[in-house]
Amino acid sequence: MIRNIKYRIRKDDPTGFEDAIRLVEQYPEDPHAWDTVAYAHEARKDYPAAIAAISRAIELNPKDPALFFDRGEYALQTGDHERAVADFGQGLILCDEPRWEYLREVLHFLRAEAFVHLGKKAEALADLSHVRDDYRFWTTELRSKADLLVMCGESVPPPKEQEQEEEPPVTSPVMSETPDEEEAALAKELGEAGLAAVDAALLKQVIYRYQKAARVIVDALDFGRYPLDDTHVRLFARRLIALAESGAIVARGNLLNPRRSEVGLPEKP
């Protein structure tokens, strides 16, 4: 239900917002319902309302670092950098649990930006030491680690050219090198226009370097309202490989295994 509501919100369908409000009326003690309302307000750029809704979700589930991540992002958008620092910091504390480890880098990155705006450059640099050199993320705009280092007054050397490492033979338990009958039938059913729509849905999700290919595929399935089944996942993964081979995106790792590979947009010249 929530996936469908969020999809309609992304599509600017007013019924998505209306159903998000109904959701909290039906389930006022469910943090997921309040998170959905916050998402609806964020889509309308009503960040004070989004903060109020996500704060209620935090009251109901104070151990979820993703909620502090969201509220910190909303605070960053409103210029409340003190609150952003506090929320990103609490998110980092809660990331000590292994299942939340994936949030650690982005929380350090976002807190670094908040520290920069507060004039606390030493603290910002300390956070950036936990972030990969090629990292990018959308804060108030698309920023890279190099951007934040410059904002801290640091000189950033030009990127070193890395020698191309020889890739090991491509093997994967996730999908075969060639489509099976089900995948081929699905591709035929979609046709050229349908496959172009799949590519567009994938590209829509590749917003910074780098993020897990598996995450991009699931988000693209959700974005296009495709069913989340094995055949669609394999087809989307193969289209992602084709986009990488064409140069539309860049990738690292074994793209035949989306769980172990990452994709992103090419660097602009």
mmCIF file of N, CA and C in Angstrom, residues 42-156:
data_model
loop_
_atom_site.group_PDB
_atom_site.id
_atom_site.type_symbol
_atom_site.label_atom_id
_atom_site.label_comp_id
_atom_site.label_asym_id
_atom_site.label_seq_id
_atom_site.Cartn_x
_atom_site.Cartn_y
_atom_site.Cartn_z
ATOM 1 N N GLU A 42 7.266 16.461 1.707
ATOM 2 C CA GLU A 42 8.562 16.753 1.062
ATOM 3 C C GLU A 42 8.367 16.950 -0.439
ATOM 4 N N ALA A 43 7.521 16.115 -1.053
ATOM 5 C CA ALA A 43 7.280 16.221 -2.492
ATOM 6 C C ALA A 43 6.711 17.591 -2.858
ATOM 7 N N ARG A 44 5.982 18.212 -1.923
ATOM 8 C CA ARG A 44 5.428 19.550 -2.140
ATOM 9 C C ARG A 44 6.359 20.648 -1.629
ATOM 10 N N LYS A 45 7.561 20.226 -1.187
ATOM 11 C CA LYS A 45 8.569 21.147 -0.637
ATOM 12 C C LYS A 45 8.059 21.904 0.594
ATOM 13 N N ASP A 46 7.139 21.270 1.298
ATOM 14 C CA ASP A 46 6.642 21.829 2.560
ATOM 15 C C ASP A 46 7.461 21.181 3.682
ATOM 16 N N TYR A 47 8.683 21.676 3.860
ATOM 17 C CA TYR A 47 9.610 21.018 4.784
ATOM 18 C C TYR A 47 9.204 21.162 6.252
ATOM 19 N N PRO A 48 8.636 22.292 6.699
ATOM 20 C CA PRO A 48 8.166 22.337 8.096
ATOM 21 C C PRO A 48 7.129 21.250 8.392
ATOM 22 N N ALA A 49 6.196 21.018 7.453
ATOM 23 C CA ALA A 49 5.192 19.962 7.652
ATOM 24 C C ALA A 49 5.852 18.589 7.611
ATOM 25 N N ALA A 50 6.832 18.437 6.730
ATOM 26 C CA ALA A 50 7.552 17.159 6.648
ATOM 27 C C ALA A 50 8.294 16.885 7.957
ATOM 28 N N ILE A 51 8.916 17.915 8.527
ATOM 29 C CA ILE A 51 9.632 17.760 9.801
ATOM 30 C C ILE A 51 8.667 17.370 10.913
ATOM 31 N N ALA A 52 7.489 17.992 10.949
ATOM 32 C CA ALA A 52 6.496 17.667 11.981
ATOM 33 C C ALA A 52 6.061 16.205 11.868
ATOM 34 N N ALA A 53 5.831 15.739 10.632
ATOM 35 C CA ALA A 53 5.380 14.359 10.439
ATOM 36 C C ALA A 53 6.477 13.353 10.787
ATOM 37 N N ILE A 54 7.700 13.631 10.343
ATOM 38 C CA ILE A 54 8.786 12.676 10.614
ATOM 39 C C ILE A 54 9.148 12.689 12.093
ATOM 40 N N SER A 55 8.947 13.819 12.746
ATOM 41 C CA SER A 55 9.194 13.873 14.199
ATOM 42 C C SER A 55 8.234 12.952 14.948
ATOM 43 N N ARG A 56 6.991 12.872 14.475
ATOM 44 C CA ARG A 56 6.034 11.943 15.085
ATOM 45 C C ARG A 56 6.471 10.496 14.837
ATOM 46 N N ALA A 57 6.980 10.223 13.631
ATOM 47 C CA ALA A 57 7.481 8.876 13.338
ATOM 48 C C ALA A 57 8.642 8.525 14.272
ATOM 49 N N ILE A 58 9.517 9.507 14.553
ATOM 50 C CA ILE A 58 10.646 9.278 15.457
ATOM 51 C C ILE A 58 10.168 9.005 16.873
ATOM 52 N N GLU A 59 9.140 9.721 17.314
ATOM 53 C CA GLU A 59 8.578 9.464 18.646
ATOM 54 C C GLU A 59 8.102 8.016 18.766
ATOM 55 N N LEU A 60 7.541 7.494 17.671
ATOM 56 C CA LEU A 60 7.004 6.136 17.681
ATOM 57 C C LEU A 60 8.086 5.076 17.469
ATOM 58 N N ASN A 61 9.178 5.463 16.805
ATOM 59 C CA ASN A 61 10.254 4.500 16.524
ATOM 60 C C ASN A 61 11.607 5.209 16.628
ATOM 61 N N PRO A 62 12.073 5.491 17.845
ATOM 62 C CA PRO A 62 13.290 6.296 18.028
ATOM 63 C C PRO A 62 14.593 5.547 17.751
ATOM 64 N N LYS A 63 14.513 4.279 17.368
ATOM 65 C CA LYS A 63 15.721 3.490 17.106
ATOM 66 C C LYS A 63 16.035 3.364 15.617
ATOM 67 N N ASP A 64 15.270 4.035 14.772
ATOM 68 C CA ASP A 64 15.453 3.923 13.317
ATOM 69 C C ASP A 64 16.293 5.095 12.812
ATOM 70 N N PRO A 65 17.557 4.849 12.414
ATOM 71 C CA PRO A 65 18.406 5.956 11.955
ATOM 72 C C PRO A 65 17.926 6.584 10.650
ATOM 73 N N ALA A 66 17.179 5.814 9.843
ATOM 74 C CA ALA A 66 16.685 6.363 8.580
ATOM 75 C C ALA A 66 15.738 7.532 8.820
ATOM 76 N N LEU A 67 15.006 7.507 9.930
ATOM 77 C CA LEU A 67 14.098 8.605 10.241
ATOM 78 C C LEU A 67 14.878 9.868 10.608
ATOM 79 N N PHE A 68 15.981 9.694 11.338
ATOM 80 C CA PHE A 68 16.829 10.846 11.660
ATOM 81 C C PHE A 68 17.524 11.365 10.403
ATOM 82 N N PHE A 69 17.890 10.457 9.511
ATOM 83 C CA PHE A 69 18.435 10.850 8.205
ATOM 84 C C PHE A 69 17.446 11.754 7.472
ATOM 85 N N ASP A 70 16.168 11.324 7.421
ATOM 86 C CA ASP A 70 15.149 12.106 6.716
ATOM 87 C C ASP A 70 14.958 13.478 7.362
ATOM 88 N N ARG A 71 14.827 13.495 8.689
ATOM 89 C CA ARG A 71 14.581 14.784 9.338
ATOM 90 C C ARG A 71 15.783 15.709 9.180
ATOM 91 N N GLY A 72 16.988 15.146 9.234
ATOM 92 C CA GLY A 72 18.179 15.957 9.012
ATOM 93 C C GLY A 72 18.197 16.564 7.613
ATOM 94 N N GLU A 73 17.785 15.762 6.621
ATOM 95 C CA GLU A 73 17.712 16.283 5.243
ATOM 96 C C GLU A 73 16.710 17.435 5.144
ATOM 97 N N TYR A 74 15.542 17.267 5.773
ATOM 98 C CA TYR A 74 14.547 18.337 5.732
ATOM 99 C C TYR A 74 15.089 19.596 6.421
ATOM 100 N N ALA A 75 15.782 19.405 7.534
ATOM 101 C CA ALA A 75 16.362 20.549 8.253
ATOM 102 C C ALA A 75 17.411 21.246 7.387
ATOM 103 N N LEU A 76 18.182 20.466 6.654
ATOM 104 C CA LEU A 76 19.186 21.047 5.756
ATOM 105 C C LEU A 76 18.518 21.922 4.705
ATOM 106 N N GLN A 77 17.384 21.457 4.194
ATOM 107 C CA GLN A 77 16.655 22.223 3.174
ATOM 108 C C GLN A 77 16.119 23.542 3.734
ATOM 109 N N THR A 78 15.778 23.572 5.013
ATOM 110 C CA THR A 78 15.230 24.797 5.612
ATOM 111 C C THR A 78 16.316 25.715 6.169
ATOM 112 N N GLY A 79 17.579 25.246 6.140
ATOM 113 C CA GLY A 79 18.670 26.057 6.684
ATOM 114 C C GLY A 79 18.851 25.921 8.187
ATOM 115 N N ASP A 80 18.181 24.943 8.794
ATOM 116 C CA ASP A 80 18.343 24.703 10.234
ATOM 117 C C ASP A 80 19.517 23.738 10.422
ATOM 118 N N HIS A 81 20.732 24.276 10.321
ATOM 119 C CA HIS A 81 21.915 23.419 10.295
ATOM 120 C C HIS A 81 22.238 22.810 11.649
ATOM 121 N N GLU A 82 21.872 23.483 12.727
ATOM 122 C CA GLU A 82 22.086 22.907 14.058
ATOM 123 C C GLU A 82 21.255 21.628 14.224
ATOM 124 N N ARG A 83 19.992 21.713 13.830
ATOM 125 C CA ARG A 83 19.140 20.537 13.930
ATOM 126 C C ARG A 83 19.653 19.433 13.004
ATOM 127 N N ALA A 84 20.100 19.799 11.810
ATOM 128 C CA ALA A 84 20.616 18.804 10.865
ATOM 129 C C ALA A 84 21.807 18.064 11.465
ATOM 130 N N VAL A 85 22.740 18.817 12.076
ATOM 131 C CA VAL A 85 23.914 18.202 12.710
ATOM 132 C C VAL A 85 23.470 17.226 13.802
ATOM 133 N N ALA A 86 22.511 17.642 14.620
ATOM 134 C CA ALA A 86 22.036 16.783 15.710
ATOM 135 C C ALA A 86 21.387 15.506 15.182
ATOM 136 N N ASP A 87 20.561 15.634 14.137
ATOM 137 C CA ASP A 87 19.871 14.455 13.604
ATOM 138 C C ASP A 87 20.830 13.509 12.895
ATOM 139 N N PHE A 88 21.746 14.054 12.101
ATOM 140 C CA PHE A 88 22.708 13.183 11.432
ATOM 141 C C PHE A 88 23.607 12.493 12.468
ATOM 142 N N GLY A 89 23.938 13.219 13.531
ATOM 143 C CA GLY A 89 24.746 12.625 14.598
ATOM 144 C C GLY A 89 24.028 11.484 15.294
ATOM 145 N N GLN A 90 22.731 11.675 15.578
ATOM 146 C CA GLN A 90 21.960 10.601 16.214
ATOM 147 C C GLN A 90 21.826 9.415 15.266
ATOM 148 N N GLY A 91 21.663 9.705 13.984
ATOM 149 C CA GLY A 91 21.609 8.622 12.997
ATOM 150 C C GLY A 91 22.891 7.798 13.002
ATOM 151 N N LEU A 92 24.039 8.481 13.114
ATOM 152 C CA LEU A 92 25.320 7.773 13.148
ATOM 153 C C LEU A 92 25.439 6.899 14.393
ATOM 154 N N ILE A 93 24.954 7.383 15.521
ATOM 155 C CA ILE A 93 24.979 6.573 16.745
ATOM 156 C C ILE A 93 24.164 5.292 16.546
ATOM 157 N N LEU A 94 22.991 5.429 15.937
ATOM 158 C CA LEU A 94 22.119 4.271 15.732
ATOM 159 C C LEU A 94 22.642 3.333 14.647
ATOM 160 N N CYS A 95 23.558 3.805 13.806
ATOM 161 C CA CYS A 95 24.130 2.973 12.743
ATOM 162 C C CYS A 95 25.111 1.938 13.277
ATOM 163 N N ASP A 96 25.374 1.949 14.572
ATOM 164 C CA ASP A 96 26.259 0.937 15.143
ATOM 165 C C ASP A 96 25.680 -0.467 14.964
ATOM 166 N N GLU A 97 24.378 -0.544 14.783
ATOM 167 C CA GLU A 97 23.761 -1.842 14.490
ATOM 168 C C GLU A 97 24.083 -2.206 13.039
ATOM 169 N N PRO A 98 24.618 -3.412 12.775
ATOM 170 C CA PRO A 98 25.127 -3.765 11.439
ATOM 171 C C PRO A 98 24.148 -3.540 10.293
ATOM 172 N N ARG A 99 22.858 -3.774 10.508
ATOM 173 C CA ARG A 99 21.914 -3.660 9.384
ATOM 174 C C ARG A 99 21.755 -2.227 8.885
ATOM 175 N N TRP A 100 22.219 -1.250 9.666
ATOM 176 C CA TRP A 100 22.114 0.146 9.253
ATOM 177 C C TRP A 100 23.445 0.702 8.732
ATOM 178 N N GLU A 101 24.441 -0.143 8.598
ATOM 179 C CA GLU A 101 25.774 0.314 8.223
ATOM 180 C C GLU A 101 25.772 1.081 6.894
ATOM 181 N N TYR A 102 24.860 0.720 5.981
ATOM 182 C CA TYR A 102 24.831 1.350 4.660
ATOM 183 C C TYR A 102 24.553 2.853 4.725
ATOM 184 N N LEU A 103 23.987 3.328 5.844
ATOM 185 C CA LEU A 103 23.676 4.755 5.976
ATOM 186 C C LEU A 103 24.851 5.583 6.487
ATOM 187 N N ARG A 104 25.879 4.914 6.995
ATOM 188 C CA ARG A 104 26.936 5.640 7.708
ATOM 189 C C ARG A 104 27.627 6.688 6.822
ATOM 190 N N GLU A 105 28.008 6.310 5.618
ATOM 191 C CA GLU A 105 28.769 7.233 4.772
ATOM 192 C C GLU A 105 27.957 8.476 4.417
ATOM 193 N N VAL A 106 26.701 8.275 4.018
ATOM 194 C CA VAL A 106 25.891 9.428 3.617
ATOM 195 C C VAL A 106 25.607 10.341 4.807
ATOM 196 N N LEU A 107 25.452 9.768 6.008
ATOM 197 C CA LEU A 107 25.245 10.603 7.196
ATOM 198 C C LEU A 107 26.472 11.464 7.491
ATOM 199 N N HIS A 108 27.663 10.892 7.352
ATOM 200 C CA HIS A 108 28.881 11.686 7.526
ATOM 201 C C HIS A 108 28.937 12.804 6.475
ATOM 202 N N PHE A 109 28.572 12.474 5.233
ATOM 203 C CA PHE A 109 28.630 13.452 4.138
ATOM 204 C C PHE A 109 27.674 14.616 4.400
ATOM 205 N N LEU A 110 26.445 14.287 4.766
ATOM 206 C CA LEU A 110 25.445 15.339 4.989
ATOM 207 C C LEU A 110 25.771 16.173 6.225
ATOM 208 N N ARG A 111 26.278 15.518 7.267
ATOM 209 C CA ARG A 111 26.644 16.291 8.454
ATOM 210 C C ARG A 111 27.816 17.224 8.144
ATOM 211 N N ALA A 112 28.711 16.777 7.258
ATOM 212 C CA ALA A 112 29.823 17.642 6.855
ATOM 213 C C ALA A 112 29.300 18.919 6.208
ATOM 214 N N GLU A 113 28.302 18.779 5.344
ATOM 215 C CA GLU A 113 27.730 19.986 4.713
ATOM 216 C C GLU A 113 27.116 20.907 5.765
ATOM 217 N N ALA A 114 26.370 20.334 6.707
ATOM 218 C CA ALA A 114 25.763 21.156 7.758
ATOM 219 C C ALA A 114 26.846 21.869 8.573
ATOM 220 N N PHE A 115 27.930 21.160 8.887
ATOM 221 C CA PHE A 115 29.028 21.775 9.635
ATOM 222 C C PHE A 115 29.655 22.923 8.842
ATOM 223 N N VAL A 116 29.796 22.747 7.523
ATOM 224 C CA VAL A 116 30.364 23.809 6.682
ATOM 225 C C VAL A 116 29.536 25.076 6.814
ATOM 226 N N HIS A 117 28.214 24.930 6.751
ATOM 227 C CA HIS A 117 27.335 26.099 6.838
ATOM 228 C C HIS A 117 27.394 26.761 8.215
ATOM 229 N N LEU A 118 27.766 25.987 9.223
ATOM 230 C CA LEU A 118 27.905 26.548 10.565
ATOM 231 C C LEU A 118 29.305 27.123 10.807
ATOM 232 N N GLY A 119 30.152 27.025 9.798
ATOM 233 C CA GLY A 119 31.520 27.529 9.939
ATOM 234 C C GLY A 119 32.431 26.602 10.719
ATOM 235 N N LYS A 120 32.004 25.364 10.946
ATOM 236 C CA LYS A 120 32.801 24.401 11.712
ATOM 237 C C LYS A 120 33.559 23.498 10.735
ATOM 238 N N LYS A 121 34.619 24.059 10.160
ATOM 239 C CA LYS A 121 35.313 23.356 9.086
ATOM 240 C C LYS A 121 36.101 22.154 9.593
ATOM 241 N N ALA A 122 36.663 22.238 10.790
ATOM 242 C CA ALA A 122 37.414 21.092 11.337
ATOM 243 C C ALA A 122 36.489 19.887 11.508
ATOM 244 N N GLU A 123 35.284 20.141 12.014
ATOM 245 C CA GLU A 123 34.317 19.054 12.197
ATOM 246 C C GLU A 123 33.879 18.490 10.845
ATOM 247 N N ALA A 124 33.705 19.396 9.868
ATOM 248 C CA ALA A 124 33.322 18.947 8.529
ATOM 249 C C ALA A 124 34.402 18.053 7.928
ATOM 250 N N LEU A 125 35.664 18.456 8.069
ATOM 251 C CA LEU A 125 36.770 17.661 7.532
ATOM 252 C C LEU A 125 36.866 16.304 8.224
ATOM 253 N N ALA A 126 36.576 16.276 9.515
ATOM 254 C CA ALA A 126 36.584 15.000 10.241
ATOM 255 C C ALA A 126 35.530 14.058 9.670
ATOM 256 N N ASP A 127 34.329 14.590 9.366
ATOM 257 C CA ASP A 127 33.293 13.756 8.753
ATOM 258 C C ASP A 127 33.698 13.297 7.359
ATOM 259 N N LEU A 128 34.302 14.191 6.592
ATOM 260 C CA LEU A 128 34.679 13.846 5.218
ATOM 261 C C LEU A 128 35.768 12.790 5.161
ATOM 262 N N SER A 129 36.504 12.620 6.236
ATOM 263 C CA SER A 129 37.535 11.574 6.266
ATOM 264 C C SER A 129 36.911 10.182 6.222
ATOM 265 N N HIS A 130 35.606 10.084 6.486
ATOM 266 C CA HIS A 130 34.901 8.800 6.440
ATOM 267 C C HIS A 130 34.199 8.579 5.092
ATOM 268 N N VAL A 131 34.433 9.479 4.119
ATOM 269 C CA VAL A 131 33.699 9.452 2.855
ATOM 270 C C VAL A 131 34.666 9.172 1.707
ATOM 271 N N ARG A 132 34.258 8.330 0.766
ATOM 272 C CA ARG A 132 35.081 8.025 -0.408
ATOM 273 C C ARG A 132 35.349 9.284 -1.233
ATOM 274 N N ASP A 133 36.488 9.313 -1.911
ATOM 275 C CA ASP A 133 36.884 10.494 -2.670
ATOM 276 C C ASP A 133 35.927 10.793 -3.821
ATOM 277 N N ASP A 134 35.313 9.773 -4.406
ATOM 278 C CA ASP A 134 34.439 10.006 -5.572
ATOM 279 C C ASP A 134 32.965 10.120 -5.180
ATOM 280 N N TYR A 135 32.703 10.323 -3.893
ATOM 281 C CA TYR A 135 31.316 10.305 -3.419
ATOM 282 C C TYR A 135 30.571 11.565 -3.834
ATOM 283 N N ARG A 136 29.304 11.381 -4.211
ATOM 284 C CA ARG A 136 28.407 12.495 -4.529
ATOM 285 C C ARG A 136 27.041 12.210 -3.942
ATOM 286 N N PHE A 137 26.348 13.276 -3.577
ATOM 287 C CA PHE A 137 24.987 13.104 -3.076
ATOM 288 C C PHE A 137 24.257 14.431 -3.211
ATOM 289 N N TRP A 138 22.940 14.335 -3.325
ATOM 290 C CA TRP A 138 22.117 15.546 -3.425
ATOM 291 C C TRP A 138 21.860 16.062 -2.017
ATOM 292 N N THR A 139 22.362 17.267 -1.715
ATOM 293 C CA THR A 139 22.068 17.923 -0.432
ATOM 294 C C THR A 139 21.060 19.020 -0.746
ATOM 295 N N THR A 140 21.471 20.276 -0.746
ATOM 296 C CA THR A 140 20.598 21.327 -1.285
ATOM 297 C C THR A 140 20.797 21.421 -2.791
ATOM 298 N N GLU A 141 21.834 20.777 -3.283
ATOM 299 C CA GLU A 141 22.108 20.588 -4.707
ATOM 300 C C GLU A 141 23.036 19.391 -4.808
ATOM 301 N N LEU A 142 23.316 18.953 -6.040
ATOM 302 C CA LEU A 142 24.223 17.819 -6.192
ATOM 303 C C LEU A 142 25.636 18.261 -5.828
ATOM 304 N N ARG A 143 26.199 17.625 -4.800
ATOM 305 C CA ARG A 143 27.535 17.978 -4.340
ATOM 306 C C ARG A 143 28.422 16.747 -4.334
ATOM 307 N N SER A 144 29.724 16.986 -4.465
ATOM 308 C CA SER A 144 30.710 15.928 -4.346
ATOM 309 C C SER A 144 31.551 16.167 -3.101
ATOM 310 N N LYS A 145 32.330 15.165 -2.732
ATOM 311 C CA LYS A 145 33.248 15.348 -1.609
ATOM 312 C C LYS A 145 34.224 16.483 -1.927
ATOM 313 N N ALA A 146 34.683 16.556 -3.187
ATOM 314 C CA ALA A 146 35.610 17.625 -3.578
ATOM 315 C C ALA A 146 34.976 18.998 -3.373
ATOM 316 N N ASP A 147 33.670 19.125 -3.675
ATOM 317 C CA ASP A 147 32.972 20.401 -3.470
ATOM 318 C C ASP A 147 33.045 20.826 -2.001
ATOM 319 N N LEU A 148 32.778 19.874 -1.103
ATOM 320 C CA LEU A 148 32.768 20.205 0.319
ATOM 321 C C LEU A 148 34.181 20.514 0.823
ATOM 322 N N LEU A 149 35.178 19.810 0.283
ATOM 323 C CA LEU A 149 36.558 20.108 0.678
ATOM 324 C C LEU A 149 36.937 21.532 0.284
ATOM 325 N N VAL A 150 36.540 21.944 -0.911
ATOM 326 C CA VAL A 150 36.812 23.316 -1.355
ATOM 327 C C VAL A 150 36.087 24.315 -0.462
ATOM 328 N N MET A 151 34.850 24.002 -0.079
ATOM 329 C CA MET A 151 34.097 24.882 0.816
ATOM 330 C C MET A 151 34.765 24.993 2.186
ATOM 331 N N CYS A 152 35.557 23.983 2.524
ATOM 332 C CA CYS A 152 36.321 24.018 3.784
ATOM 333 C C CYS A 152 37.671 24.723 3.615
ATOM 334 N N GLY A 153 37.951 25.193 2.385
ATOM 335 C CA GLY A 153 39.215 25.885 2.146
ATOM 336 C C GLY A 153 40.361 24.961 1.810
ATOM 337 N N GLU A 154 40.057 23.685 1.553
ATOM 338 C CA GLU A 154 41.105 22.724 1.205
ATOM 339 C C GLU A 154 41.359 22.758 -0.303
ATOM 340 N N SER A 155 42.611 22.555 -0.680
ATOM 341 C CA SER A 155 42.923 22.427 -2.107
ATOM 342 C C SER A 155 42.720 20.965 -2.492
ATOM 343 N N VAL A 156 42.120 20.758 -3.640
ATOM 344 C CA VAL A 156 41.800 19.400 -4.080
ATOM 345 C C VAL A 156 42.631 19.081 -5.309
#
